[in-house]
């Protein structure tokens, strides 16, 4: 009985440990009540730091960013603080003066009119090639028709664009576009602020544009001529070296052939036999003479 109870307690403890481990490894909410653009920016920053994160839908079109590993929660918070996240959400005129009743005041109607015009012009400017973000702020003062000094209308245009696009050349067209979109607005009352944005890919592309390929090597265009000259000199030296080595090899081959040809293998060599110790030199000559007489006598017979 006691053994069964102890086994049951052991199993419960093991399940609790596993549950704690699974809970610690699960995702934890990092930031909430954010718009989708800011949530995407935060996830991009976390992923660049090799921190796995995801976004979940929240309340009233908001989003929540969660991190997968709870053990890296503090690291993620410190990283986002260093990058300036989360950013403060500002209320625009559309939200402040949104219609809530049947009857609106003249001030609310005027604010909604200016906001609608600004949004429409901003959308049009965002269609220009190279424009990343465009904002238009319109000022339509409520002047007294019987007053002498009326305040003119004005507009301010903010545009962030890719640095490689020539938006500066289109400032005049942008001013004319805004002027003709707002009644009573003059050309000189429109200000345009341009802010170029350079991305890492654009920087690499600009660096590549100043390079040229020489034999598969990327070098500066100003150094390409020097490199070609160096390659030409090296090729000439290599050809000269091969020529000199070939000449010396030819001379050595001819000299070796001449030396081997001067020795004749068919030259007869005289062989002199030495007398044996038992014979005297006179005996050898006598034998030779006897042999000659015998041969002569045999011929005569």
Short mmCIF file of C-alpha atoms in Angstrom, two decimals:
data_model
loop_
_atom_site.label_atom_id
_atom_site.label_comp_id
_atom_site.label_asym_id
_atom_site.label_seq_id
_atom_site.Cartn_x
_atom_site.Cartn_y
_atom_site.Cartn_z
CA UNK A 1 0.00 0.00 0.00
CA UNK A 2 2.77 2.36 0.91
CA UNK A 3 4.64 1.47 -2.28
CA UNK A 4 1.62 2.35 -4.42
CA UNK A 5 1.20 5.68 -2.66
CA UNK A 6 4.87 6.56 -3.06
CA UNK A 7 4.73 5.66 -6.78
CA UNK A 8 1.65 7.85 -7.21
CA UNK A 9 3.37 10.80 -5.53
CA UNK A 10 6.44 10.28 -7.68
CA UNK A 11 4.35 10.33 -10.86
CA UNK A 12 2.57 13.52 -9.81
CA UNK A 13 5.88 15.20 -9.06
CA UNK A 14 7.28 14.16 -12.44
CA UNK A 15 4.20 15.55 -14.23
CA UNK A 16 4.53 18.84 -12.37
CA UNK A 17 8.20 19.13 -13.37
CA UNK A 18 7.40 18.42 -17.00
CA UNK A 19 4.59 21.01 -16.91
CA UNK A 20 6.94 23.62 -15.48
CA UNK A 21 9.51 22.89 -18.16
CA UNK A 22 6.93 23.13 -20.92
CA UNK A 23 5.61 26.36 -19.50
CA UNK A 24 9.08 27.82 -19.32
CA UNK A 25 9.77 26.86 -22.95
CA UNK A 26 6.48 28.30 -24.25
CA UNK A 27 6.04 31.73 -25.87
CA UNK A 28 5.60 34.78 -23.64
CA UNK A 29 3.88 38.02 -24.61
CA UNK A 30 6.44 40.78 -25.01
CA UNK A 31 4.42 43.84 -26.17
CA UNK A 32 0.74 44.33 -26.84
CA UNK A 33 -1.77 46.90 -28.18
CA UNK A 34 0.38 47.87 -31.16
CA UNK A 35 -0.45 48.57 -34.77
CA UNK A 36 0.67 46.06 -37.37
CA UNK A 37 3.51 48.18 -38.79
CA UNK A 38 5.20 48.54 -35.41
CA UNK A 39 4.68 44.86 -34.63
CA UNK A 40 6.38 43.92 -37.91
CA UNK A 41 9.30 46.26 -37.13
CA UNK A 42 9.75 44.71 -33.68
CA UNK A 43 9.73 41.17 -35.07
CA UNK A 44 12.31 42.20 -37.67
CA UNK A 45 14.61 43.62 -34.96
CA UNK A 46 14.27 40.48 -32.83
CA UNK A 47 14.93 38.12 -35.73
CA UNK A 48 18.07 40.04 -36.70
CA UNK A 49 19.34 39.27 -33.17
CA UNK A 50 18.46 35.54 -33.61
CA UNK A 51 15.49 35.80 -31.24
CA UNK A 52 12.47 33.90 -32.48
CA UNK A 53 9.25 35.93 -32.16
CA UNK A 54 5.73 35.96 -33.53
CA UNK A 55 2.74 38.31 -33.61
CA UNK A 56 -0.79 37.50 -32.50
CA UNK A 57 -3.99 39.45 -33.12
CA UNK A 58 -5.14 41.48 -30.15
CA UNK A 59 -8.13 43.66 -29.27
CA UNK A 60 -9.65 46.13 -31.75
CA UNK A 61 -7.24 45.67 -34.67
CA UNK A 62 -4.16 45.66 -32.46
CA UNK A 63 -1.34 43.15 -32.36
CA UNK A 64 0.71 41.41 -29.68
CA UNK A 65 4.33 40.36 -30.10
CA UNK A 66 5.41 37.21 -28.26
CA UNK A 67 8.83 35.64 -27.87
CA UNK A 68 9.22 31.87 -28.10
CA UNK A 69 11.85 31.38 -25.41
CA UNK A 70 10.91 32.84 -22.03
CA UNK A 71 14.52 32.59 -20.87
CA UNK A 72 15.45 35.32 -23.38
CA UNK A 73 12.70 37.71 -22.28
CA UNK A 74 15.06 40.16 -20.55
CA UNK A 75 17.45 40.11 -23.50
CA UNK A 76 14.61 40.97 -25.87
CA UNK A 77 13.40 43.83 -23.66
CA UNK A 78 16.87 45.38 -23.45
CA UNK A 79 17.33 45.02 -27.19
CA UNK A 80 14.04 46.76 -27.97
CA UNK A 81 14.86 49.59 -25.54
CA UNK A 82 18.17 50.19 -27.30
CA UNK A 83 16.32 50.38 -30.64
CA UNK A 84 13.69 52.82 -29.35
CA UNK A 85 10.76 50.37 -29.14
CA UNK A 86 7.93 50.51 -28.37
CA UNK A 87 7.25 53.82 -30.07
CA UNK A 88 4.62 56.23 -28.83
CA UNK A 89 1.32 56.10 -30.68
CA UNK A 90 0.00 59.52 -31.64
CA UNK A 91 -3.66 60.25 -32.29
CA UNK A 92 -4.33 61.92 -35.62
CA UNK A 93 -7.09 64.35 -36.46
CA UNK A 94 -9.22 61.58 -37.93
CA UNK A 95 -9.39 59.86 -34.57
CA UNK A 96 -9.74 62.99 -32.48
CA UNK A 97 -12.59 64.44 -34.54
CA UNK A 98 -14.30 61.25 -35.55
CA UNK A 99 -18.03 61.62 -35.81
CA UNK A 100 -19.81 60.41 -32.69
CA UNK A 101 -23.21 62.12 -32.85
CA UNK A 102 -25.90 63.17 -35.28
CA UNK A 103 -24.88 66.82 -35.38
CA UNK A 104 -21.27 67.96 -35.69
CA UNK A 105 -19.87 71.36 -34.83
CA UNK A 106 -18.36 73.59 -37.56
CA UNK A 107 -14.92 73.04 -36.01
CA UNK A 108 -15.24 69.26 -36.28
CA UNK A 109 -16.45 69.48 -39.86
CA UNK A 110 -13.54 71.74 -40.79
CA UNK A 111 -11.02 69.45 -39.08
CA UNK A 112 -12.40 66.42 -40.88
CA UNK A 113 -12.26 68.30 -44.20
CA UNK A 114 -8.59 69.22 -43.74
CA UNK A 115 -7.73 65.69 -42.67
CA UNK A 116 -9.52 64.17 -45.66
CA UNK A 117 -7.71 66.48 -48.08
CA UNK A 118 -4.34 65.79 -46.47
CA UNK A 119 -4.87 62.03 -46.60
CA UNK A 120 -5.95 62.17 -50.24
CA UNK A 121 -2.92 64.22 -51.30
CA UNK A 122 -0.58 62.01 -49.26
CA UNK A 123 -1.90 58.95 -51.03
CA UNK A 124 -1.33 60.60 -54.40
CA UNK A 125 2.24 61.57 -53.54
CA UNK A 126 3.01 58.05 -52.34
CA UNK A 127 2.43 56.84 -55.92
CA UNK A 128 5.51 58.72 -57.14
CA UNK A 129 8.30 56.24 -57.96
CA UNK A 130 10.90 56.18 -55.19
CA UNK A 131 8.67 57.66 -52.45
CA UNK A 132 8.58 55.63 -49.24
CA UNK A 133 6.41 57.80 -46.98
CA UNK A 134 4.47 60.96 -47.69
CA UNK A 135 2.55 63.22 -45.32
CA UNK A 136 0.73 66.48 -46.04
CA UNK A 137 -0.34 68.97 -43.37
CA UNK A 138 -2.94 71.46 -44.56
CA UNK A 139 -3.79 74.72 -42.78
CA UNK A 140 -7.08 76.36 -43.78
CA UNK A 141 -7.65 79.34 -41.48
CA UNK A 142 -11.22 80.43 -40.85
CA UNK A 143 -11.05 84.03 -41.99
CA UNK A 144 -13.71 86.67 -41.57
CA UNK A 145 -14.95 87.73 -45.02
CA UNK A 146 -15.39 91.30 -43.78
CA UNK A 147 -11.93 91.57 -42.25
CA UNK A 148 -9.14 93.31 -44.10
CA UNK A 149 -6.14 91.15 -43.21
CA UNK A 150 -6.92 87.53 -43.96
CA UNK A 151 -4.49 84.71 -43.19
CA UNK A 152 -3.62 82.74 -46.36
CA UNK A 153 -3.87 78.97 -46.51
CA UNK A 154 -0.69 76.92 -46.40
CA UNK A 155 0.51 73.34 -46.69
CA UNK A 156 3.60 71.44 -45.61
CA UNK A 157 4.71 68.27 -47.41
CA UNK A 158 6.96 65.61 -45.87
CA UNK A 159 8.48 62.96 -48.15
CA UNK A 160 10.98 60.23 -47.37
CA UNK A 161 12.38 58.60 -50.47
CA UNK A 162 15.04 56.20 -51.69
CA UNK A 163 18.34 57.99 -52.05
CA UNK A 164 19.00 56.70 -55.58
CA UNK A 165 15.76 58.22 -56.98
CA UNK A 166 15.84 61.84 -58.19
CA UNK A 167 12.90 63.25 -56.22
CA UNK A 168 14.67 66.62 -55.88
CA UNK A 169 13.99 67.27 -59.54
CA UNK A 170 10.24 66.85 -58.96
CA UNK A 171 9.80 69.49 -56.21
CA UNK A 172 8.16 71.91 -58.65
CA UNK A 173 5.63 69.31 -59.82
CA UNK A 174 4.88 68.33 -56.20
CA UNK A 175 4.11 71.94 -55.29
CA UNK A 176 1.83 72.37 -58.30
CA UNK A 177 0.04 69.15 -57.39
CA UNK A 178 -0.66 70.31 -53.83
CA UNK A 179 -1.58 73.84 -54.94
CA UNK A 180 -4.15 72.65 -57.46
CA UNK A 181 -5.65 70.19 -54.95
CA UNK A 182 -6.56 72.79 -52.28
CA UNK A 183 -8.78 75.74 -53.01
CA UNK A 184 -7.27 79.13 -52.24
CA UNK A 185 -3.72 77.78 -51.79
CA UNK A 186 -0.89 79.64 -53.58
CA UNK A 187 2.34 78.14 -54.90
CA UNK A 188 4.64 80.05 -52.56
CA UNK A 189 2.72 78.83 -49.48
CA UNK A 190 3.65 75.19 -50.08
CA UNK A 191 6.83 73.88 -48.43
CA UNK A 192 8.37 70.54 -49.31
CA UNK A 193 10.78 68.68 -47.02
CA UNK A 194 12.68 65.77 -48.56
CA UNK A 195 14.56 63.14 -46.58
CA UNK A 196 16.61 60.50 -48.45
CA UNK A 197 16.81 56.98 -47.06
CA UNK A 198 19.68 54.63 -47.89
CA UNK A 199 19.32 50.89 -47.41
CA UNK A 200 22.10 48.33 -47.04
CA UNK A 201 21.31 46.83 -50.46
CA UNK A 202 21.56 50.27 -52.06
CA UNK A 203 24.97 50.85 -50.45
CA UNK A 204 26.27 47.53 -51.77
CA UNK A 205 24.87 48.31 -55.21
CA UNK A 206 26.59 51.72 -55.21
CA UNK A 207 29.85 50.10 -54.21
CA UNK A 208 29.50 47.57 -57.02
CA UNK A 209 28.82 50.35 -59.55
CA UNK A 210 32.34 51.71 -58.94
CA UNK A 211 33.92 48.31 -59.55
CA UNK A 212 34.87 46.57 -62.75
CA UNK A 213 35.86 42.97 -63.40
CA UNK A 214 39.40 42.16 -64.55
CA UNK A 215 40.00 38.43 -65.09
CA UNK A 216 37.24 37.66 -62.59
CA UNK A 217 38.59 40.08 -59.95
CA UNK A 218 36.51 43.12 -58.89
CA UNK A 219 38.68 46.24 -58.76
CA UNK A 220 38.13 49.99 -58.84
CA UNK A 221 37.59 51.42 -62.29
CA UNK A 222 40.55 53.77 -61.81
CA UNK A 223 42.83 50.80 -61.04
CA UNK A 224 41.69 48.61 -63.92
CA UNK A 225 44.29 50.03 -66.35
CA UNK A 226 47.14 49.48 -63.91
CA UNK A 227 46.04 45.90 -63.32
CA UNK A 228 45.87 45.19 -67.06
CA UNK A 229 49.40 46.66 -67.46
CA UNK A 230 50.70 44.43 -64.65
CA UNK A 231 49.06 41.38 -66.22
CA UNK A 232 50.63 42.22 -69.60
CA UNK A 233 54.11 42.58 -68.10
CA UNK A 234 53.74 39.26 -66.28
CA UNK A 235 52.64 37.52 -69.49
CA UNK A 236 55.65 38.96 -71.39
CA UNK A 237 58.03 37.83 -68.63
CA UNK A 238 56.47 34.37 -68.66
CA UNK A 239 56.90 34.09 -72.44
CA UNK A 240 60.52 35.26 -72.22
CA UNK A 241 61.25 32.75 -69.44
CA UNK A 242 59.76 29.90 -71.46
CA UNK A 243 61.79 30.98 -74.53
CA UNK A 244 65.10 31.14 -72.65
CA UNK A 245 64.43 27.78 -71.00
CA UNK A 246 63.63 26.25 -74.40
CA UNK A 247 66.82 27.68 -75.94
CA UNK A 248 69.04 26.26 -73.21
CA UNK A 249 67.29 22.90 -73.46
CA UNK A 250 67.91 22.85 -77.24
CA UNK A 251 71.61 23.71 -76.84
CA UNK A 252 72.03 21.04 -74.16
CA UNK A 253 70.32 18.43 -76.37
CA UNK A 254 72.53 19.26 -79.38
CA UNK A 255 75.72 19.12 -77.30
CA UNK A 256 74.77 15.79 -75.74
CA UNK A 257 73.97 14.35 -79.17
CA UNK A 258 77.35 15.48 -80.57
CA UNK A 259 79.25 13.84 -77.73
CA UNK A 260 77.51 10.50 -78.10
CA UNK A 261 78.00 10.47 -81.90
CA UNK A 262 81.82 10.83 -81.71
CA UNK A 263 82.21 7.42 -80.08
CA UNK A 264 82.12 4.60 -82.73
CA UNK A 265 80.86 1.31 -81.48
CA UNK A 266 82.31 -0.77 -84.48
CA UNK A 267 86.06 0.09 -83.98
CA UNK A 268 88.13 -3.19 -83.86
CA UNK A 269 90.10 -3.82 -80.73
CA UNK A 270 93.33 -5.87 -80.79
CA UNK A 271 93.45 -8.70 -78.29
CA UNK A 272 96.91 -9.81 -77.12
CA UNK A 273 97.23 -13.21 -75.51
CA UNK A 274 99.83 -13.68 -72.85
CA UNK A 275 101.98 -16.87 -72.73
CA UNK A 276 101.34 -19.35 -70.06
CA UNK A 277 103.93 -19.83 -67.36
CA UNK A 278 104.97 -23.28 -68.72
CA UNK A 279 105.82 -21.93 -72.15
CA UNK A 280 108.72 -19.74 -73.08
CA UNK A 281 108.40 -17.07 -75.71
CA UNK A 282 110.66 -19.03 -78.07
CA UNK A 283 108.55 -22.15 -77.81
CA UNK A 284 105.50 -20.24 -78.88
CA UNK A 285 107.26 -18.92 -81.99
CA UNK A 286 108.57 -22.40 -82.77
CA UNK A 287 105.12 -23.87 -82.60
CA UNK A 288 103.90 -21.20 -84.88
CA UNK A 289 106.73 -21.99 -87.35
CA UNK A 290 106.06 -25.72 -87.24
CA UNK A 291 102.49 -25.10 -87.99
CA UNK A 292 103.42 -23.04 -91.01
CA UNK A 293 105.76 -25.71 -92.47
CA UNK A 294 103.17 -28.38 -92.03
CA UNK A 295 100.61 -26.41 -93.84
CA UNK A 296 103.00 -25.66 -96.73
CA UNK A 297 104.02 -29.26 -97.12
CA UNK A 298 100.47 -30.42 -97.22
CA UNK A 299 99.72 -27.99 -99.98
CA UNK A 300 102.65 -29.12 -102.09
CA UNK A 301 101.66 -32.71 -101.81
#
